[in-house]
Short mmCIF file of C-alpha atoms in Angstrom, two decimals:
data_model
loop_
_atom_site.label_atom_id
_atom_site.label_comp_id
_atom_site.label_asym_id
_atom_site.label_seq_id
_atom_site.Cartn_x
_atom_site.Cartn_y
_atom_site.Cartn_z
CA UNK A 91 0.00 0.00 0.00
CA UNK A 92 1.31 3.47 -0.88
CA UNK A 93 2.25 5.54 2.19
CA UNK A 94 0.33 8.75 1.58
CA UNK A 95 -1.85 9.44 4.64
CA UNK A 96 -0.60 12.24 6.89
CA UNK A 97 -2.41 11.00 9.98
CA UNK A 98 -4.32 7.88 10.97
CA UNK A 99 -7.20 7.10 13.32
CA UNK A 100 -7.86 3.62 14.69
CA UNK A 101 -11.07 3.16 16.64
CA UNK A 102 -14.06 4.55 14.78
CA UNK A 103 -16.77 4.84 17.40
CA UNK A 104 -18.40 8.28 17.55
CA UNK A 105 -15.37 10.24 18.81
CA UNK A 106 -12.83 8.53 16.56
CA UNK A 107 -15.10 8.79 13.55
CA UNK A 108 -15.66 12.50 14.10
CA UNK A 109 -11.99 13.23 14.68
CA UNK A 110 -11.16 11.45 11.41
CA UNK A 111 -13.77 13.57 9.61
CA UNK A 112 -12.37 16.72 11.24
CA UNK A 113 -8.86 15.91 9.96
CA UNK A 114 -10.23 15.22 6.48
CA UNK A 115 -12.28 18.42 6.40
CA UNK A 116 -9.06 20.33 7.10
CA UNK A 117 -7.41 18.88 4.02
CA UNK A 118 -5.42 16.02 5.54
CA UNK A 119 -5.33 12.58 3.98
CA UNK A 120 -6.57 10.34 6.79
CA UNK A 121 -5.90 6.63 7.23
CA UNK A 122 -8.81 4.96 9.02
CA UNK A 123 -9.07 1.58 10.70
CA UNK A 124 -11.39 -0.23 13.09
CA UNK A 125 -11.37 -3.70 14.61
CA UNK A 126 -14.71 -4.25 12.90
CA UNK A 127 -14.30 -3.27 9.23
CA UNK A 128 -18.03 -2.52 8.98
CA UNK A 129 -17.49 0.74 10.93
CA UNK A 130 -14.71 1.73 8.55
CA UNK A 131 -16.99 1.08 5.57
CA UNK A 132 -19.78 3.05 7.25
CA UNK A 133 -17.49 6.06 7.71
CA UNK A 134 -16.43 6.01 4.06
CA UNK A 135 -20.02 5.59 2.87
CA UNK A 136 -21.37 8.42 5.01
CA UNK A 137 -18.48 10.90 5.02
CA UNK A 138 -16.16 9.88 2.21
CA UNK A 139 -17.15 13.02 0.28
CA UNK A 140 -15.79 15.24 3.07
CA UNK A 141 -12.13 14.59 2.27
CA UNK A 142 -9.46 12.07 1.43
CA UNK A 143 -9.66 8.83 3.43
CA UNK A 144 -7.52 5.70 3.10
CA UNK A 145 -9.44 2.73 4.50
CA UNK A 146 -7.64 -0.39 5.71
CA UNK A 147 -9.03 -3.67 6.93
CA UNK A 148 -5.84 -4.81 8.69
CA UNK A 149 -3.62 -2.98 11.15
CA UNK A 150 -0.61 -3.77 8.94
CA UNK A 151 -2.17 -2.10 5.89
CA UNK A 152 -3.27 0.84 8.07
CA UNK A 153 0.29 1.44 9.27
CA UNK A 154 1.69 0.97 5.74
CA UNK A 155 -0.62 3.71 4.43
CA UNK A 156 0.95 6.36 6.70
CA UNK A 157 3.77 8.74 5.82
CA UNK A 158 6.85 8.79 8.11
CA UNK A 159 7.06 9.73 10.88
CA UNK A 160 3.75 7.94 11.27
CA UNK A 161 1.13 9.67 13.38
CA UNK A 162 -1.48 7.25 14.72
CA UNK A 163 -4.43 8.42 16.84
CA UNK A 164 -5.84 5.65 19.03
CA UNK A 165 -9.46 6.31 19.98
CA UNK A 166 -10.68 3.27 21.90
CA UNK A 167 -11.99 2.57 25.39
CA UNK A 168 -9.51 3.42 28.17
CA UNK A 169 -7.73 0.61 29.97
CA UNK A 170 -7.19 -2.90 28.59
CA UNK A 171 -8.61 -2.03 25.16
CA UNK A 172 -6.02 0.73 24.72
CA UNK A 173 -3.19 -1.59 25.78
CA UNK A 174 -4.41 -4.24 23.31
CA UNK A 175 -4.36 -1.78 20.40
CA UNK A 176 -0.92 -0.48 21.38
CA UNK A 177 0.42 -4.05 21.62
CA UNK A 178 -0.86 -4.77 18.09
CA UNK A 179 0.37 -1.47 16.71
CA UNK A 180 3.87 -1.11 18.14
CA UNK A 181 5.57 -4.04 16.34
CA UNK A 182 4.52 -2.44 13.03
CA UNK A 183 6.05 0.97 13.80
CA UNK A 184 9.57 2.34 13.38
CA UNK A 185 11.76 4.65 15.41
CA UNK A 186 10.41 8.20 15.56
CA UNK A 187 6.78 7.25 14.89
CA UNK A 188 4.11 8.85 17.09
CA UNK A 189 1.25 7.09 18.89
CA UNK A 190 -1.48 9.42 20.18
CA UNK A 191 -3.90 8.15 22.84
CA UNK A 192 -6.84 10.56 22.56
CA UNK A 193 -9.13 8.67 24.92
CA UNK A 194 -9.87 9.42 28.58
CA UNK A 195 -6.92 7.43 29.94
CA UNK A 196 -5.88 7.54 33.58
CA UNK A 197 -2.66 9.54 33.64
CA UNK A 198 -0.57 6.87 35.51
CA UNK A 199 -1.34 4.52 32.59
CA UNK A 200 -0.10 7.22 30.22
CA UNK A 201 3.13 7.61 32.20
CA UNK A 202 3.64 3.83 31.99
CA UNK A 203 2.90 3.65 28.27
CA UNK A 204 5.08 6.65 27.43
CA UNK A 205 8.04 5.09 29.23
CA UNK A 206 7.54 1.72 27.52
CA UNK A 207 7.27 3.21 24.02
CA UNK A 208 10.17 5.61 24.57
CA UNK A 209 12.35 2.57 25.26
CA UNK A 210 11.44 1.36 21.75
CA UNK A 211 12.29 4.71 20.15
CA UNK A 212 8.64 5.71 19.74
CA UNK A 213 6.79 8.84 20.89
CA UNK A 214 3.67 8.29 22.99
CA UNK A 215 1.41 11.32 23.26
CA UNK A 216 -1.33 11.12 25.89
CA UNK A 217 -3.84 13.69 24.68
CA UNK A 218 -6.92 15.07 26.37
CA UNK A 219 -9.74 15.87 23.95
CA UNK A 220 -12.78 17.75 25.24
CA UNK A 221 -15.98 18.79 23.55
CA UNK A 222 -17.85 15.55 23.05
CA UNK A 223 -18.83 14.28 19.64
CA UNK A 224 -19.70 17.75 18.35
CA UNK A 225 -16.34 19.13 19.45
CA UNK A 226 -14.47 16.21 17.89
CA UNK A 227 -16.10 17.03 14.56
CA UNK A 228 -16.16 20.82 14.60
CA UNK A 229 -13.21 21.75 16.82
CA UNK A 230 -12.39 20.41 20.29
CA UNK A 231 -10.10 21.66 23.02
CA UNK A 232 -6.97 19.50 22.77
CA UNK A 233 -4.43 18.86 25.56
CA UNK A 234 -1.41 16.91 24.25
CA UNK A 235 1.43 15.66 26.45
CA UNK A 236 4.53 13.72 25.42
CA UNK A 237 7.82 15.12 24.14
CA UNK A 238 8.31 18.58 22.67
CA UNK A 239 9.85 16.84 19.66
CA UNK A 240 6.60 14.98 18.98
CA UNK A 241 4.62 18.21 19.35
CA UNK A 242 6.80 19.92 16.74
CA UNK A 243 5.51 17.35 14.22
CA UNK A 244 2.02 16.67 15.55
CA UNK A 245 1.11 20.02 17.09
CA UNK A 246 0.39 21.99 13.90
CA UNK A 247 -2.14 19.36 12.80
CA UNK A 248 -3.89 19.31 16.18
CA UNK A 249 -3.92 23.10 16.37
CA UNK A 250 -5.43 23.19 12.88
CA UNK A 251 -8.42 21.01 13.82
CA UNK A 252 -8.96 22.50 17.30
CA UNK A 253 -11.51 25.12 18.25
CA UNK A 254 -10.42 28.74 17.79
CA UNK A 255 -11.16 31.71 20.04
CA UNK A 256 -10.20 35.13 18.69
CA UNK A 257 -8.08 33.28 16.14
CA UNK A 258 -6.11 31.41 18.83
CA UNK A 259 -6.15 27.57 18.69
CA UNK A 260 -7.58 25.80 21.73
CA UNK A 261 -4.59 23.46 21.71
CA UNK A 262 -1.11 23.78 23.17
CA UNK A 263 1.71 21.58 24.42
CA UNK A 264 0.91 20.70 28.04
CA UNK A 265 3.98 18.85 29.31
CA UNK A 266 5.84 15.51 29.39
CA UNK A 267 4.42 11.98 29.68
CA UNK A 268 1.08 12.05 31.57
CA UNK A 269 0.60 15.84 31.72
CA UNK A 270 -1.97 16.03 28.93
CA UNK A 271 -4.22 13.34 30.35
CA UNK A 272 -3.79 14.76 33.86
CA UNK A 273 -4.99 18.20 32.77
CA UNK A 274 -7.95 16.60 30.96
CA UNK A 275 -8.77 14.66 34.15
CA UNK A 276 -8.83 17.88 36.19
CA UNK A 277 -10.89 19.54 33.44
CA UNK A 278 -13.44 16.76 33.91
CA UNK A 279 -13.32 17.17 37.69
CA UNK A 280 -14.08 20.87 37.33
CA UNK A 281 -16.87 19.88 34.95
CA UNK A 282 -18.37 17.67 37.70
CA UNK A 283 -18.30 20.61 40.13
CA UNK A 284 -19.72 23.03 37.56
CA UNK A 285 -22.62 20.71 36.72
CA UNK A 286 -23.42 20.04 40.38
CA UNK A 287 -23.42 23.75 41.19
CA UNK A 288 -25.77 24.45 38.28
CA UNK A 289 -28.05 21.62 39.43
CA UNK A 290 -28.09 23.03 42.97
CA UNK A 291 -28.94 26.50 41.64
CA UNK A 292 -31.82 24.97 39.66
CA UNK A 293 -33.07 23.12 42.75
CA UNK A 294 -32.89 26.24 44.92
CA UNK A 295 -34.88 28.25 42.37
CA UNK A 296 -37.40 25.43 42.05
CA UNK A 297 -37.84 24.96 45.80
CA UNK A 298 -37.64 28.63 46.75
CA UNK A 299 -39.80 30.12 44.03
CA UNK A 300 -41.99 27.17 43.14
CA UNK A 301 -41.01 28.02 39.56
CA UNK A 302 -41.56 25.70 36.62
CA UNK A 303 -38.66 24.17 34.70
CA UNK A 304 -39.40 26.45 31.75
CA UNK A 305 -39.36 29.55 33.96
CA UNK A 306 -36.04 28.50 35.48
CA UNK A 307 -34.75 27.78 31.99
CA UNK A 308 -35.47 31.38 31.06
CA UNK A 309 -33.58 32.55 34.16
CA UNK A 310 -30.56 30.53 33.03
CA UNK A 311 -30.90 31.97 29.52
CA UNK A 312 -30.79 35.47 31.04
CA UNK A 313 -27.74 34.51 33.12
CA UNK A 314 -26.01 33.31 29.98
CA UNK A 315 -25.87 36.90 28.71
CA UNK A 316 -23.63 38.02 31.61
CA UNK A 317 -20.64 36.87 33.65
CA UNK A 318 -21.98 33.32 33.83
CA UNK A 319 -21.98 32.91 30.04
CA UNK A 320 -20.80 29.37 29.33
CA UNK A 321 -21.61 26.22 27.40
CA UNK A 322 -23.05 24.50 30.49
CA UNK A 323 -25.33 27.43 31.39
CA UNK A 324 -26.46 27.61 27.75
CA UNK A 325 -27.40 23.94 27.52
CA UNK A 326 -29.05 24.06 30.97
CA UNK A 327 -31.42 26.76 29.70
CA UNK A 328 -32.18 24.58 26.68
CA UNK A 329 -32.72 21.38 28.68
CA UNK A 330 -35.00 23.08 31.22
CA UNK A 331 -37.23 24.53 28.51
CA UNK A 332 -37.51 21.23 26.64
CA UNK A 333 -40.89 19.43 26.78
CA UNK A 334 -41.13 15.63 26.76
CA UNK A 335 -43.01 14.58 23.63
CA UNK A 336 -44.50 11.46 25.21
CA UNK A 337 -46.03 13.10 28.30
CA UNK A 338 -46.14 16.81 27.61
CA UNK A 339 -44.28 17.33 30.89
CA UNK A 340 -41.06 19.23 31.38
CA UNK A 341 -38.33 16.91 30.17
CA UNK A 342 -36.23 17.33 33.32
CA UNK A 343 -39.18 16.16 35.44
CA UNK A 344 -39.37 12.76 33.72
CA UNK A 345 -35.62 12.02 33.90
CA UNK A 346 -34.66 9.65 36.74
CA UNK A 347 -32.70 11.56 39.40
CA UNK A 348 -29.69 9.22 39.45
CA UNK A 349 -26.59 10.76 37.87
CA UNK A 350 -24.02 8.40 36.42
CA UNK A 351 -20.27 8.85 35.98
CA UNK A 352 -17.46 7.27 33.99
CA UNK A 353 -14.70 7.65 36.55
CA UNK A 354 -12.73 10.82 35.77
CA UNK A 355 -14.31 12.64 38.71
CA UNK A 356 -13.29 9.83 41.07
CA UNK A 357 -9.76 9.88 39.64
CA UNK A 358 -9.56 13.62 40.24
CA UNK A 359 -10.68 13.29 43.86
CA UNK A 360 -8.36 10.35 44.52
CA UNK A 361 -5.44 12.31 43.12
CA UNK A 362 -6.41 15.36 45.14
CA UNK A 363 -6.12 13.20 48.26
CA UNK A 364 -2.76 11.80 47.09
CA UNK A 365 -1.40 15.31 46.53
CA UNK A 366 -3.01 16.76 49.64
CA UNK A 367 -4.87 19.40 47.62
CA UNK A 368 -8.32 20.39 49.02
CA UNK A 369 -10.53 20.11 45.93
CA UNK A 370 -13.65 20.13 48.06
CA UNK A 371 -16.06 21.36 45.37
CA UNK A 372 -15.06 18.58 42.98
CA UNK A 373 -15.22 16.00 45.77
CA UNK A 374 -18.69 17.07 46.90
CA UNK A 375 -19.93 17.00 43.31
CA UNK A 376 -18.56 13.48 42.83
CA UNK A 377 -20.09 12.27 46.09
CA UNK A 378 -23.40 13.94 45.19
CA UNK A 379 -23.57 11.77 42.08
CA UNK A 380 -22.80 8.72 44.22
CA UNK A 381 -25.55 9.73 46.67
CA UNK A 382 -28.05 10.16 43.84
CA UNK A 383 -27.42 6.55 42.84
CA UNK A 384 -27.62 5.20 46.41
CA UNK A 385 -31.14 3.85 45.88
CA UNK A 386 -31.65 1.69 49.03
CA UNK A 387 -30.17 4.38 51.29
CA UNK A 388 -32.35 7.09 49.77
CA UNK A 389 -35.46 4.92 50.12
CA UNK A 390 -34.65 4.29 53.78
CA UNK A 391 -33.93 7.97 54.35
CA UNK A 392 -37.20 9.11 52.78
CA UNK A 393 -39.13 6.69 54.96
CA UNK A 394 -37.43 7.41 58.29
CA UNK A 395 -35.62 10.76 58.45
CA UNK A 396 -37.51 13.88 59.61
CA UNK A 397 -36.76 17.22 57.92
CA UNK A 398 -37.49 19.66 60.75
CA UNK A 399 -37.07 22.34 58.10
CA UNK A 400 -38.66 25.72 57.62
CA UNK A 401 -40.79 26.79 54.71
CA UNK A 402 -39.55 29.16 52.05
CA UNK A 403 -40.64 32.74 52.46
CA UNK A 404 -39.29 34.59 49.43
CA UNK A 405 -40.60 38.15 49.61
CA UNK A 406 -38.52 39.52 46.73
CA UNK A 407 -38.35 37.12 43.80
CA UNK A 408 -35.79 39.11 41.79
CA UNK A 409 -33.51 39.55 44.80
CA UNK A 410 -33.54 35.81 45.48
CA UNK A 411 -32.72 35.02 41.85
CA UNK A 412 -29.82 37.49 41.99
CA UNK A 413 -28.57 35.93 45.25
CA UNK A 414 -28.51 32.48 43.64
CA UNK A 415 -26.71 33.87 40.57
CA UNK A 416 -24.03 35.51 42.69
CA UNK A 417 -23.62 32.37 44.84
CA UNK A 418 -23.29 30.25 41.71
CA UNK A 419 -20.60 32.50 40.26
CA UNK A 420 -18.60 32.58 43.50
CA UNK A 421 -18.84 28.79 43.92
CA UNK A 422 -17.74 28.25 40.32
CA UNK A 423 -14.67 30.43 40.90
CA UNK A 424 -13.78 28.24 43.90
CA UNK A 425 -14.07 25.05 41.81
CA UNK A 426 -11.76 26.42 39.12
CA UNK A 427 -9.34 27.80 41.73
CA UNK A 428 -9.10 24.39 43.37
CA UNK A 429 -8.62 22.66 40.01
CA UNK A 430 -5.77 24.97 39.04
CA UNK A 431 -4.19 24.37 42.47
CA UNK A 432 -4.30 20.65 41.71
CA UNK A 433 -2.62 21.18 38.33
CA UNK A 434 0.12 23.25 40.00
CA UNK A 435 0.71 20.59 42.67
CA UNK A 436 0.94 17.76 40.12
CA UNK A 437 3.16 19.83 37.86
CA UNK A 438 5.58 20.28 40.75
CA UNK A 439 5.31 16.63 41.80
CA UNK A 440 5.99 15.22 38.33
CA UNK A 441 8.22 17.96 36.91
CA UNK A 442 5.80 18.89 34.13
CA UNK A 443 6.10 22.71 34.17
CA UNK A 444 2.45 23.17 33.15
CA UNK A 445 1.46 26.73 32.20
CA UNK A 446 -1.85 27.25 34.00
CA UNK A 447 -2.67 30.39 32.01
CA UNK A 448 -2.27 28.42 28.79
CA UNK A 449 -4.64 25.75 30.13
CA UNK A 450 -7.30 28.38 30.81
CA UNK A 451 -6.74 29.77 27.32
CA UNK A 452 -7.28 26.44 25.52
CA UNK A 453 -10.41 25.77 27.61
CA UNK A 454 -12.11 28.92 26.27
CA UNK A 455 -13.48 27.07 23.23
CA UNK A 456 -14.38 23.57 22.15
CA UNK A 457 -14.55 22.02 25.61
CA UNK A 458 -17.44 21.34 27.97
CA UNK A 459 -16.36 23.90 30.59
CA UNK A 460 -15.79 26.71 28.08
CA UNK A 461 -16.90 29.95 29.68
CA UNK A 462 -16.49 33.70 29.41
CA UNK A 463 -14.62 33.95 32.71
CA UNK A 464 -11.79 31.69 31.48
CA UNK A 465 -10.50 34.86 29.81
CA UNK A 466 -10.24 36.33 33.31
CA UNK A 467 -8.33 33.26 34.54
CA UNK A 468 -5.87 33.55 31.63
CA UNK A 469 -5.37 37.23 32.49
CA UNK A 470 -4.80 36.38 36.17
CA UNK A 471 -1.94 34.01 35.32
CA UNK A 472 -0.54 36.53 32.84
CA UNK A 473 -0.35 39.00 35.72
CA UNK A 474 1.36 36.41 37.93
CA UNK A 475 2.38 33.05 36.48
CA UNK A 476 3.16 31.77 40.02
CA UNK A 477 -0.14 32.94 41.51
CA UNK A 478 -0.55 30.76 44.64
CA UNK A 479 -4.36 31.11 44.77
CA UNK A 480 -6.63 32.08 41.91
CA UNK A 481 -9.13 33.53 44.40
CA UNK A 482 -6.43 35.97 45.53
CA UNK A 483 -6.14 37.56 42.07
CA UNK A 484 -7.46 41.13 42.17
CA UNK A 485 -10.28 40.46 39.71
CA UNK A 486 -11.59 37.34 41.44
CA UNK A 487 -11.18 38.82 44.91
CA UNK A 488 -13.46 41.66 43.86
CA UNK A 489 -15.90 39.46 41.97
CA UNK A 490 -16.37 37.04 44.86
CA UNK A 491 -16.53 39.80 47.48
CA UNK A 492 -19.34 41.36 45.46
CA UNK A 493 -21.44 38.24 45.96
CA UNK A 494 -20.27 37.14 49.38
CA UNK A 495 -23.33 38.28 51.35
CA UNK A 496 -25.63 36.67 48.79
CA UNK A 497 -23.58 33.46 48.91
CA UNK A 498 -23.98 33.29 52.69
CA UNK A 499 -27.73 33.94 52.48
CA UNK A 500 -28.24 31.21 49.89
CA UNK A 501 -26.27 28.57 51.83
CA UNK A 502 -28.08 29.53 55.06
CA UNK A 503 -31.51 29.39 53.41
CA UNK A 504 -30.73 26.01 51.87
CA UNK A 505 -29.76 24.61 55.28
CA UNK A 506 -32.75 26.13 57.09
CA UNK A 507 -35.19 24.82 54.49
CA UNK A 508 -33.72 21.33 54.15
CA UNK A 509 -32.48 21.64 50.57
CA UNK A 510 -29.17 19.85 49.99
CA UNK A 511 -26.56 22.18 48.49
CA UNK A 512 -23.28 20.35 49.17
CA UNK A 513 -21.21 22.05 46.48
CA UNK A 514 -22.44 25.55 47.37
CA UNK A 515 -21.86 24.86 51.08
CA UNK A 516 -18.43 23.27 50.74
CA UNK A 517 -17.25 26.03 48.40
CA UNK A 518 -18.21 28.68 50.94
CA UNK A 519 -16.55 26.68 53.72
CA UNK A 520 -13.36 26.47 51.64
CA UNK A 521 -13.48 30.21 51.03
CA UNK A 522 -13.82 30.87 54.76
CA UNK A 523 -11.12 28.32 55.55
CA UNK A 524 -8.55 29.66 53.12
CA UNK A 525 -9.06 33.27 54.30
CA UNK A 526 -9.14 32.46 58.06
CA UNK A 527 -6.52 34.06 60.30
CA UNK A 528 -6.38 30.90 62.44
CA UNK A 529 -7.95 27.45 62.01
CA UNK A 530 -8.97 24.83 64.60
CA UNK A 531 -6.28 22.57 63.11
CA UNK A 532 -4.22 23.62 66.14
CA UNK A 533 -6.51 21.51 68.32
CA UNK A 534 -6.27 18.56 65.91
CA UNK A 535 -2.48 18.67 66.04
CA UNK A 536 -2.56 18.83 69.85
CA UNK A 537 -4.88 15.78 69.89
CA UNK A 538 -2.49 13.92 67.57
CA UNK A 539 0.38 14.63 69.90
CA UNK A 540 -1.68 13.45 72.89
CA UNK A 541 -2.64 10.02 71.53
CA UNK A 542 0.20 9.33 69.13
CA UNK A 543 3.18 11.52 70.06
CA UNK A 544 2.98 13.03 66.57
CA UNK A 545 4.60 16.29 67.78
CA UNK A 546 3.63 19.89 67.01
CA UNK A 547 5.19 23.22 66.21
CA UNK A 548 4.69 26.41 68.20
CA UNK A 549 3.66 29.88 67.13
CA UNK A 550 6.28 31.62 69.30
CA UNK A 551 9.54 29.82 68.43
CA UNK A 552 11.14 27.48 65.91
CA UNK A 553 11.38 23.73 66.35
CA UNK A 554 9.23 20.62 66.76
CA UNK A 555 7.91 19.64 70.21
CA UNK A 556 6.15 16.90 72.17
CA UNK A 557 4.34 17.06 75.51
CA UNK A 558 4.56 14.10 77.93
CA UNK A 559 0.79 13.83 78.25
CA UNK A 560 0.75 10.60 80.30
CA UNK A 561 3.53 11.82 82.58
CA UNK A 562 4.36 15.19 84.04
CA UNK A 563 3.22 17.04 80.91
CA UNK A 564 6.62 18.56 80.45
CA UNK A 565 7.39 19.76 76.95
CA UNK A 566 10.46 18.55 75.16
CA UNK A 567 11.98 19.37 71.80
CA UNK A 568 11.57 16.49 69.41
#
């Protein structure tokens, strides 16, 4: 087979198929392959007119159709399926070829695979791709890791097919080995928090105002014209105003209230614990999904647990709506701030040197969490690339302070009226914790020294100390 394709895609489910079409629409000759040849034939039949495709039935023919250095995008299910494709692919490749894993792989797997392929003289590029099937076709946000050498060859192609904001591609080199997939994982964690916060805002408006889904949808549509403008707010307005054809009811009212997840949120929370980074908004959002699916526990709770809650008394409808809007914005800022803290911690831990401002920039278009205020995050890191806390940037300090009283009112009203708002509440608690002059952690450390001789440090002099609690309670330097 003549080697003429500039890039190849193996794995032609929805995402792989749409990425292949995106490459072809941008003028690239695209080699395509799938374990089941019927999917390859379907792609050619449906989209062959969109560009130049080279279809192959075997992996060997697929590889042979690619120009050197070969660039192969693997778009299959994360885990064992990815390893199986790599194992089949690698013996057919030559030194300098590039394997791109564009699935939602767990970043430790990417680190392992990159090391194994590097030993064979191959480049392995773990790449986050966000935007769903529409983004894959029309321009996603792309987060490639791997070597800078591989990006020199692959990057221009990925930048070409990515989303553009103000003419700037939503794609940039992230960092070595697992950096790309790590940043995509945190992106998804922030997405969990964002979606949970939006759902809590919807619930508060529903419970507090007794408003219909369509009325709340219009509120979200109004919000989407201001600081909250984002893809998720936009689709929320659309979903809430949608009517179920079968029943004539609001669509959201006939959807079972059990949210599912594919695992990236859990990975983010687990890694936050490993790094010691308090990503409380993401954690609460992940646990809220788990709670929604805890069917026996919820049934038992409904049957046995009293509410002892007040009844809503909203005297000023517009003021309440504005309070919820301000609380939502402030809580969203906390979620993003925590996510960028996690990226900074991992970058330091793994030596990735990730540019957080660049991450905010490539998330402005194509991806699920694209939002107007990502411009503000980019600007914050341009002002100070080493910013220790996004919330402490002058813009975000002012923006959150503007809504602080409203935020407190909303969280208090939710608690008093028995409406669960875990992401709103934990975000406010984090805000108060990170700004506190002194925390009760002093007592915890004293307790640890009492029962486990774990020592403590003092506020008035240097050193580490232990008190003989079971003896004369004399203090000694440890």
